[in-house]
Amino acid sequence: MSESSRYQPQALEVGWQQAWAGAGLHRAPELGPGDEAFYALSMFPYPSGNLHMGHVRNYVITDVVARVQRLRGRKVLHPMGWDAFGLPAENAAIERGVDPGSWTDRNIASMRAQLDQLGLSIDWDREVATCHADYYRWTQWLFLQFLEAGLAYQKDATVNWDPIDQTVLANEQVDGEGRSWRSGALVEKRKLRQWFLKITDYAQQLLDDLDQLQGWPERVRTMQANWIGRSTGAELQFTVVDGDGNNADERITVFTTRPDTIFGASYVVLAPEHPLVAALTTVEQQAAVEAFCDLVSRQSEQERTADDKPKRGVPIGAQVRNPANGELIPIWIADYVLAEYGTGAVMGVPAHDQRDFQFARQYELPVRQVIIPEGSDEHAYEGGAWTEAGVLIHSGRFDGLPSGEAKEAITAAAATEGWGQEKVQFRLRDWLISRQRYWGCPIPVIHCDSCGVVPVPSEQLPVELPRDVAFSGKGGSPLAQLESWWSVPCPCCGQPARRETDTMDTFMCSSWYYLRYSDSSNTQLPFSREAVNSWLPVDQYVGGIEHAILHLLYSRFFTKVLRDRGLLGFDEPFKRLLTQGMVQAITYKNPLSGKYIAPADVADPSDPRDPVTGDVLETFFEKMSKSKYNGVDPAAVIDRYGADTARMFILFKAPPEKDLEWDDADVEGQFRFLQRLWRLADAAAERGLSLADGSGAPEAVMVALAANSGASADGGALSSDEQELRRAVHTAIQAISEDLDGDYQFNTAVSELMKLSNAMASHLEASRPVFACEALRTLLILLAPFAPHLAEDLWLKLGGRSAADDLASTSIHAQLWPTADANALVRDTVPLVIQIKGKVRGSLEVPADADKATLEKLALESEIAAKWLEGKAPSRVIVVPGKLVNLVP
RNA sequence: GGGAGCAUGGCGGAAUUGGUAGACGCAGCGGACUUAAAAUCCGCAGACGGCAACGUUGUGGGGGUUCAAGCCCCCCUGCUCCCA
């Protein structure tokens, strides 16, 4: 045996990556009439500078989708970009004095190099970075569209303020104890004038159109529906009563989903921030109310509303009249009522709402039952409120009505009598987009004392971020301190005016990047209508479940607004969504000290012990992270095994939506599989097999089959090896095609490739060249999306193309996906399972075309039947053709 | 507390959607090759009993529907996620 070559992925992969790039193989083609377009998109990353396994999984999945679609003849757009504004760059500037822009660009360059090592078929010509002026210019332009449409506005809002860092924080940056993640300071609530986008105008549409998204995971649609949170109820008005018991002019409007319980209202609660609090508080209560408001202002929303936290409040001294029964009840303020939700006021019905119940118990407020469970005695209220539907009592003319009818009847009465009406309420709130940060997209407006808020004229865009800014880390945004930047003449009147110094939430930038890819070099518009309509909506979007709500909801909102502005012609941006699972790795933790131990320091994984103390360690799988010492560096894996092995492993190890447990031994196994393929091709080449001139292509195989069949029409001239080989080849085509259609099942697709390779190892040698070549050719094309480098290399080696040929047209990745030949799947005989009373007792080889009667006869005559029926005739026989016969004695 | 989902060998996971449970792989065991090891190749492998043929049992637990249940229905337990 001659010395065979070795599979050395490191060398060949880089070579192919460069060759593909040189040939422009991944560039999205111009779309012509009749072309079928396919847009495959990964959620773009933040350029931290380090590629981690989660990224790898995401982009490999999308890449396989893109490559399969190309092989199926579609014109594919598969772009990539950078979600490049955000805090880490600014923190680097504060901590190390580097320029955020250069820092980000360096990270982008290094991450792009890491991505290139994976062999992704990305069209880099369309790359975008949200922090580059040629991109954020259009983010600003789109903001002005929102402004013009009346969908962007300013209002005073209570926000999280870090008194040490002197900046606003997002809710996510405040921990459970109400402290800043950076400074550790207790976060204060501050009222600041902020920019908002009116996403609530689109709440109903965002909810309704979820029905269109059948290609999204049910889970994500449910999460969005819950987030939008539509509830139907009523707004009811309680008239404020003065000290003498006379009705005053003021009314307090509450929102409730349970108008049927209004007769049980024993108090009304306002949010401490409610505008009427100051006006209605009596002199006696003033001090207590002010102290309480101060206390609440230091609490996070989560603290205020958590079920297990005690509810606190104080009466403000004033009273209101219950419009349903005329009773006078007190007004309180309490921490569990939020100003931003509903009307900022609720009626307290302790008997039928759990939080009201807790509150009433705490302050000894009356509890009056007005709903009883249908057909039962009165509920005793030992454990808590009765919050289910029931029948009304103590409710005057509505007594005896079921809750459902009572809701309508009471709401109708309120409308007729002028104390309320039906109201649809959403949980969704307007989107606060202001950030007092430097490294973000500047909001393109100018504040003028005489003209008010003036949009920056679009020809003056972009409003560029100034460079060479000092970062102290204190005192808020550097922009606000840079008078040379913010001091500008008003575009309207020319008088001195002030630029807005807030920047936009980075989610603004990421809400439209997928549109820009369709026309990324356009200098006149963010994208042309033609380009965006020809590529979008995105056919397959792939990303993490952590974006299930915010990014995906904001993007849907943007799409609808831009549609209504006439900029694009579709309702939803992402037709299909795949949320890939996390990449986890084994984690060791000392349960006594709580310390994580690096896997490298664990001597014996079967008996993991702390290297210092000798304590037995806890072992589990967790998301890779630095602090747990369980990260696996993609570069190290590629160095050792190559990108193709990493790709195959990640696809094979778990279904795409499930969490994936990284295991070095499994990676090794995957590498062995690719080595086997290499040797298989080596042996074929040594035998002199060649795929040149269409050898093994469907036409050539058809000719060979026709010549062989001769007298027998069933292809009987094929040897049994050849029949087995062809069956394996076409079974693989069918199975893998199904796995890549509809639901993506990459793990079983890879296992089908393994089965095919196993069958080829057994039958290839004994098969004639035409069939051997058919198998080799098919294997390589089926392999190409998964292990693109190896497939391309073997394609060249086996003569699928010659080195001198134009790569763009002769690459394995420019071939056509094969079609299964149904004739190859046909068998002469099939196994027939014999069951006795539902239990499998054996099987027979029977003619594949046998009819039901024949099968029954064969089963009854079998030894299996004789053994188990002991000569008696079965009382019942069930025949499932092609599967089994069940004999019931 | 409400909602959704999941539970299959030592491990990751398959199962034509009601029809042979455990595909494919990892780890393991046995054998071949080798002075030896690695690599490679061949074979075994749910559990229990048995030399074996084979039998019993088996998809978190309990019940039900059915000729037939991992899959459908009811109850329970445990885990995960979302919302409170």
PDB file of C-alpha atoms in Angstrom, chain A residues 584-776:
ATOM      1  CA  GLN A 584     -22.399  24.987  28.009  1.00  0.00           C
ATOM      2  CA  ALA A 585     -19.308  23.373  29.417  1.00  0.00           C
ATOM      3  CA  ILE A 586     -18.515  21.245  32.419  1.00  0.00           C
ATOM      4  CA  THR A 587     -18.145  23.290  35.564  1.00  0.00           C
ATOM      5  CA  TYR A 588     -16.599  22.295  38.872  1.00  0.00           C
ATOM      6  CA  LYS A 589     -17.515  23.997  42.100  1.00  0.00           C
ATOM      7  CA  ASN A 590     -16.386  23.430  45.634  1.00  0.00           C
ATOM      8  CA  PRO A 591     -19.683  23.325  47.576  1.00  0.00           C
ATOM      9  CA  LEU A 592     -17.921  24.240  50.827  1.00  0.00           C
ATOM     10  CA  SER A 593     -16.036  27.313  49.656  1.00  0.00           C
ATOM     11  CA  GLY A 594     -18.355  28.200  46.768  1.00  0.00           C
ATOM     12  CA  LYS A 595     -15.309  28.594  44.515  1.00  0.00           C
ATOM     13  CA  TYR A 596     -15.218  27.489  40.901  1.00  0.00           C
ATOM     14  CA  ILE A 597     -12.323  25.263  39.892  1.00  0.00           C
ATOM     15  CA  ALA A 598     -10.883  25.252  36.374  1.00  0.00           C
ATOM     16  CA  PRO A 599     -11.349  21.881  34.629  1.00  0.00           C
ATOM     17  CA  ALA A 600      -7.603  21.835  33.918  1.00  0.00           C
ATOM     18  CA  ASP A 601      -6.950  21.770  37.674  1.00  0.00           C
ATOM     19  CA  VAL A 602      -9.148  18.753  38.244  1.00  0.00           C
ATOM     20  CA  ALA A 603      -6.840  15.743  38.174  1.00  0.00           C
ATOM     21  CA  ASP A 604      -9.424  12.965  37.839  1.00  0.00           C
ATOM     22  CA  PRO A 605     -12.764  13.920  36.261  1.00  0.00           C
ATOM     23  CA  SER A 606     -14.355  10.697  37.516  1.00  0.00           C
ATOM     24  CA  ASP A 607     -13.582  11.749  41.101  1.00  0.00           C
ATOM     25  CA  PRO A 608     -13.342  15.538  40.933  1.00  0.00           C
ATOM     26  CA  ARG A 609     -11.583  17.108  43.902  1.00  0.00           C
ATOM     27  CA  ASP A 610     -10.387  20.532  44.896  1.00  0.00           C
ATOM     28  CA  PRO A 611      -6.648  20.591  44.081  1.00  0.00           C
ATOM     29  CA  VAL A 612      -5.947  22.608  47.231  1.00  0.00           C
ATOM     30  CA  THR A 613      -8.318  21.288  49.880  1.00  0.00           C
ATOM     31  CA  GLY A 614      -9.159  17.861  48.480  1.00  0.00           C
ATOM     32  CA  ASP A 615     -12.914  18.487  48.902  1.00  0.00           C
ATOM     33  CA  VAL A 616     -15.249  16.597  46.580  1.00  0.00           C
ATOM     34  CA  LEU A 617     -16.485  18.982  43.873  1.00  0.00           C
ATOM     35  CA  GLU A 618     -19.935  19.500  42.430  1.00  0.00           C
ATOM     36  CA  THR A 619     -20.065  18.850  38.688  1.00  0.00           C
ATOM     37  CA  PHE A 620     -22.587  20.347  36.293  1.00  0.00           C
ATOM     38  CA  PHE A 621     -22.939  21.999  32.913  1.00  0.00           C
ATOM     39  CA  GLU A 622     -23.239  25.763  32.725  1.00  0.00           C
ATOM     40  CA  LYS A 623     -22.984  28.471  30.129  1.00  0.00           C
ATOM     41  CA  MET A 624     -19.365  29.133  29.308  1.00  0.00           C
ATOM     42  CA  SER A 625     -18.005  32.086  31.223  1.00  0.00           C
ATOM     43  CA  LYS A 626     -14.714  33.495  32.411  1.00  0.00           C
ATOM     44  CA  SER A 627     -15.726  33.608  36.044  1.00  0.00           C
ATOM     45  CA  LYS A 628     -16.453  29.889  36.024  1.00  0.00           C
ATOM     46  CA  TYR A 629     -13.226  28.981  34.232  1.00  0.00           C
ATOM     47  CA  ASN A 630     -15.184  26.756  31.862  1.00  0.00           C
ATOM     48  CA  GLY A 631     -14.814  28.654  28.586  1.00  0.00           C
ATOM     49  CA  VAL A 632     -13.518  26.906  25.479  1.00  0.00           C
ATOM     50  CA  ASP A 633     -11.739  29.197  23.036  1.00  0.00           C
ATOM     51  CA  PRO A 634     -12.918  28.640  19.440  1.00  0.00           C
ATOM     52  CA  ALA A 635      -9.484  29.552  18.111  1.00  0.00           C
ATOM     53  CA  ALA A 636      -7.871  26.778  20.136  1.00  0.00           C
ATOM     54  CA  VAL A 637     -10.336  24.228  18.790  1.00  0.00           C
ATOM     55  CA  ILE A 638      -9.780  25.368  15.216  1.00  0.00           C
ATOM     56  CA  ASP A 639      -6.011  25.263  15.687  1.00  0.00           C
ATOM     57  CA  ARG A 640      -6.201  21.729  16.860  1.00  0.00           C
ATOM     58  CA  TYR A 641      -8.943  20.163  14.729  1.00  0.00           C
ATOM     59  CA  GLY A 642      -9.875  22.665  12.062  1.00  0.00           C
ATOM     60  CA  ALA A 643     -13.073  24.590  11.468  1.00  0.00           C
ATOM     61  CA  ASP A 644     -14.861  21.712   9.748  1.00  0.00           C
ATOM     62  CA  THR A 645     -14.583  19.534  12.855  1.00  0.00           C
ATOM     63  CA  ALA A 646     -15.793  22.383  15.074  1.00  0.00           C
ATOM     64  CA  ARG A 647     -18.741  22.989  12.735  1.00  0.00           C
ATOM     65  CA  MET A 648     -19.699  19.332  12.503  1.00  0.00           C
ATOM     66  CA  PHE A 649     -19.425  18.832  16.240  1.00  0.00           C
ATOM     67  CA  ILE A 650     -21.592  21.806  17.094  1.00  0.00           C
ATOM     68  CA  LEU A 651     -24.253  20.722  14.624  1.00  0.00           C
ATOM     69  CA  PHE A 652     -24.175  17.076  15.609  1.00  0.00           C
ATOM     70  CA  LYS A 653     -24.026  17.301  19.370  1.00  0.00           C
ATOM     71  CA  ALA A 654     -27.541  18.631  20.021  1.00  0.00           C
ATOM     72  CA  PRO A 655     -30.619  19.860  18.164  1.00  0.00           C
ATOM     73  CA  PRO A 656     -30.141  23.570  17.391  1.00  0.00           C
ATOM     74  CA  GLU A 657     -32.641  24.972  19.894  1.00  0.00           C
ATOM     75  CA  LYS A 658     -31.344  22.896  22.792  1.00  0.00           C
ATOM     76  CA  ASP A 659     -28.435  23.732  25.047  1.00  0.00           C
ATOM     77  CA  LEU A 660     -25.253  22.071  23.896  1.00  0.00           C
ATOM     78  CA  GLU A 661     -22.800  20.444  26.279  1.00  0.00           C
ATOM     79  CA  TRP A 662     -19.251  20.867  25.081  1.00  0.00           C
ATOM     80  CA  ASP A 663     -17.247  17.654  25.318  1.00  0.00           C
ATOM     81  CA  ASP A 664     -13.678  17.337  24.103  1.00  0.00           C
ATOM     82  CA  ALA A 665     -14.038  13.591  23.599  1.00  0.00           C
ATOM     83  CA  ASP A 666     -16.967  14.139  21.240  1.00  0.00           C
ATOM     84  CA  VAL A 667     -14.960  16.700  19.298  1.00  0.00           C
ATOM     85  CA  GLU A 668     -12.268  14.085  18.912  1.00  0.00           C
ATOM     86  CA  GLY A 669     -14.874  11.645  17.594  1.00  0.00           C
ATOM     87  CA  GLN A 670     -16.056  14.171  15.070  1.00  0.00           C
ATOM     88  CA  PHE A 671     -12.495  14.712  13.902  1.00  0.00           C
ATOM     89  CA  ARG A 672     -12.127  10.957  13.427  1.00  0.00           C
ATOM     90  CA  PHE A 673     -15.188  10.968  11.188  1.00  0.00           C
ATOM     91  CA  LEU A 674     -13.685  13.594   8.901  1.00  0.00           C
ATOM     92  CA  GLN A 675     -10.444  11.608   8.824  1.00  0.00           C
ATOM     93  CA  ARG A 676     -12.401   8.546   7.738  1.00  0.00           C
ATOM     94  CA  LEU A 677     -13.915  10.512   4.891  1.00  0.00           C
ATOM     95  CA  TRP A 678     -10.450  11.649   3.888  1.00  0.00           C
ATOM     96  CA  ARG A 679      -9.210   8.051   3.786  1.00  0.00           C
ATOM     97  CA  LEU A 680     -12.313   6.942   1.913  1.00  0.00           C
ATOM     98  CA  ALA A 681     -11.573   9.500  -0.798  1.00  0.00           C
ATOM     99  CA  ASP A 682      -7.913   8.593  -0.723  1.00  0.00           C
ATOM    100  CA  ALA A 683      -8.700   4.962  -1.383  1.00  0.00           C
ATOM    101  CA  ALA A 684     -11.078   5.914  -4.186  1.00  0.00           C
ATOM    102  CA  ALA A 685      -8.450   8.094  -5.817  1.00  0.00           C
ATOM    103  CA  GLU A 686      -5.898   5.315  -5.521  1.00  0.00           C
ATOM    104  CA  ARG A 687      -8.316   2.957  -7.235  1.00  0.00           C
ATOM    105  CA  GLY A 688      -8.400   5.449 -10.091  1.00  0.00           C
ATOM    106  CA  LEU A 689     -11.975   6.658  -9.581  1.00  0.00           C
ATOM    107  CA  SER A 690     -12.583  10.129 -10.939  1.00  0.00           C
ATOM    108  CA  LEU A 691     -15.557  12.438 -10.883  1.00  0.00           C
ATOM    109  CA  ALA A 692     -14.305  14.276 -13.982  1.00  0.00           C
ATOM    110  CA  ASP A 693     -16.642  14.775 -16.952  1.00  0.00           C
ATOM    111  CA  GLY A 694     -19.793  14.235 -14.962  1.00  0.00           C
ATOM    112  CA  SER A 695     -18.830  10.758 -13.867  1.00  0.00           C
ATOM    113  CA  GLY A 696     -21.299   9.566 -11.242  1.00  0.00           C
ATOM    114  CA  ALA A 697     -23.699  12.425 -12.018  1.00  0.00           C
ATOM    115  CA  PRO A 698     -27.418  11.517 -12.319  1.00  0.00           C
ATOM    116  CA  GLU A 699     -27.360  11.401 -16.150  1.00  0.00           C
ATOM    117  CA  ALA A 700     -24.377   9.057 -16.222  1.00  0.00           C
ATOM    118  CA  VAL A 701     -26.020   6.818 -13.636  1.00  0.00           C
ATOM    119  CA  MET A 702     -29.261   6.721 -15.652  1.00  0.00           C
ATOM    120  CA  VAL A 703     -27.355   5.608 -18.731  1.00  0.00           C
ATOM    121  CA  ALA A 704     -25.557   2.906 -16.791  1.00  0.00           C
ATOM    122  CA  LEU A 705     -28.796   1.676 -15.226  1.00  0.00           C
ATOM    123  CA  ALA A 706     -30.519   1.497 -18.610  1.00  0.00           C
ATOM    124  CA  ALA A 707     -27.623  -0.453 -20.086  1.00  0.00           C
ATOM    125  CA  ASN A 708     -27.545  -2.820 -17.137  1.00  0.00           C
ATOM    126  CA  SER A 709     -31.186  -3.539 -16.759  1.00  0.00           C
ATOM    127  CA  GLY A 710     -31.361  -5.461 -20.035  1.00  0.00           C
ATOM    128  CA  ALA A 711     -33.956  -8.176 -19.624  1.00  0.00           C
ATOM    129  CA  SER A 712     -35.031  -7.360 -16.102  1.00  0.00           C
ATOM    130  CA  ALA A 713     -36.682  -4.022 -15.631  1.00  0.00           C
ATOM    131  CA  ASP A 714     -35.965  -3.855 -11.926  1.00  0.00           C
ATOM    132  CA  GLY A 715     -32.264  -3.213 -12.246  1.00  0.00           C
ATOM    133  CA  GLY A 716     -31.523  -6.778 -11.248  1.00  0.00           C
ATOM    134  CA  ALA A 717     -28.210  -6.620 -13.020  1.00  0.00           C
ATOM    135  CA  LEU A 718     -26.826  -4.658 -10.092  1.00  0.00           C
ATOM    136  CA  SER A 719     -24.832  -6.661  -7.588  1.00  0.00           C
ATOM    137  CA  SER A 720     -26.089  -6.731  -4.055  1.00  0.00           C
ATOM    138  CA  ASP A 721     -23.249  -4.403  -3.027  1.00  0.00           C
ATOM    139  CA  GLU A 722     -24.331  -1.973  -5.718  1.00  0.00           C
ATOM    140  CA  GLN A 723     -27.941  -2.178  -4.610  1.00  0.00           C
ATOM    141  CA  GLU A 724     -26.999  -1.597  -0.985  1.00  0.00           C
ATOM    142  CA  LEU A 725     -24.752   1.280  -1.975  1.00  0.00           C
ATOM    143  CA  ARG A 726     -27.400   2.995  -4.086  1.00  0.00           C
ATOM    144  CA  ARG A 727     -30.004   2.479  -1.398  1.00  0.00           C
ATOM    145  CA  ALA A 728     -27.708   4.090   1.165  1.00  0.00           C
ATOM    146  CA  VAL A 729     -26.948   7.001  -1.153  1.00  0.00           C
ATOM    147  CA  HIS A 730     -30.561   7.770  -1.915  1.00  0.00           C
ATOM    148  CA  THR A 731     -31.758   7.161   1.623  1.00  0.00           C
ATOM    149  CA  ALA A 732     -29.211   9.756   2.729  1.00  0.00           C
ATOM    150  CA  ILE A 733     -30.392  12.245   0.104  1.00  0.00           C
ATOM    151  CA  GLN A 734     -33.966  11.833   1.220  1.00  0.00           C
ATOM    152  CA  ALA A 735     -33.275  11.938   4.939  1.00  0.00           C
ATOM    153  CA  ILE A 736     -30.895  14.895   4.856  1.00  0.00           C
ATOM    154  CA  SER A 737     -33.161  16.871   2.549  1.00  0.00           C
ATOM    155  CA  GLU A 738     -36.005  16.362   5.029  1.00  0.00           C
ATOM    156  CA  ASP A 739     -33.801  17.311   7.968  1.00  0.00           C
ATOM    157  CA  LEU A 740     -32.924  20.605   6.304  1.00  0.00           C
ATOM    158  CA  ASP A 741     -36.473  21.388   5.262  1.00  0.00           C
ATOM    159  CA  GLY A 742     -38.991  22.939   7.597  1.00  0.00           C
ATOM    160  CA  ASP A 743     -37.602  22.213  11.025  1.00  0.00           C
ATOM    161  CA  TYR A 744     -33.848  22.174  10.973  1.00  0.00           C
ATOM    162  CA  GLN A 745     -32.443  18.936  12.344  1.00  0.00           C
ATOM    163  CA  PHE A 746     -28.750  19.312  11.722  1.00  0.00           C
ATOM    164  CA  ASN A 747     -27.890  16.670  14.303  1.00  0.00           C
ATOM    165  CA  THR A 748     -29.718  13.904  12.489  1.00  0.00           C
ATOM    166  CA  ALA A 749     -28.497  15.199   9.136  1.00  0.00           C
ATOM    167  CA  VAL A 750     -24.917  14.718  10.287  1.00  0.00           C
ATOM    168  CA  SER A 751     -25.745  11.252  11.577  1.00  0.00           C
ATOM    169  CA  GLU A 752     -27.143  10.396   8.128  1.00  0.00           C
ATOM    170  CA  LEU A 753     -23.833  11.470   6.619  1.00  0.00           C
ATOM    171  CA  MET A 754     -22.126   9.063   9.000  1.00  0.00           C
ATOM    172  CA  LYS A 755     -24.459   6.254   7.999  1.00  0.00           C
ATOM    173  CA  LEU A 756     -23.738   6.927   4.340  1.00  0.00           C
ATOM    174  CA  SER A 757     -20.030   6.877   4.952  1.00  0.00           C
ATOM    175  CA  ASN A 758     -20.351   3.603   6.877  1.00  0.00           C
ATOM    176  CA  ALA A 759     -22.282   2.049   4.002  1.00  0.00           C
ATOM    177  CA  MET A 760     -19.713   3.302   1.511  1.00  0.00           C
ATOM    178  CA  ALA A 761     -16.915   1.768   3.551  1.00  0.00           C
ATOM    179  CA  SER A 762     -18.657  -1.606   3.190  1.00  0.00           C
ATOM    180  CA  HIS A 763     -19.849  -1.470  -0.395  1.00  0.00           C
ATOM    181  CA  LEU A 764     -17.817   1.031  -2.390  1.00  0.00           C
ATOM    182  CA  GLU A 765     -14.919  -1.239  -3.243  1.00  0.00           C
ATOM    183  CA  ALA A 766     -17.111  -3.978  -4.636  1.00  0.00           C
ATOM    184  CA  SER A 767     -19.183  -1.597  -6.758  1.00  0.00           C
ATOM    185  CA  ARG A 768     -18.505  -0.608 -10.351  1.00  0.00           C
ATOM    186  CA  PRO A 769     -17.017   2.875 -10.925  1.00  0.00           C
ATOM    187  CA  VAL A 770     -20.230   4.525 -12.073  1.00  0.00           C
ATOM    188  CA  PHE A 771     -22.032   3.648  -8.844  1.00  0.00           C
ATOM    189  CA  ALA A 772     -18.992   4.280  -6.698  1.00  0.00           C
ATOM    190  CA  CYS A 773     -18.690   7.701  -8.298  1.00  0.00           C
ATOM    191  CA  GLU A 774     -22.376   8.394  -7.765  1.00  0.00           C
ATOM    192  CA  ALA A 775     -21.876   7.702  -4.063  1.00  0.00           C
ATOM    193  CA  LEU A 776     -18.733   9.829  -3.804  1.00  0.00           C
TER     194      LEU A 776
END
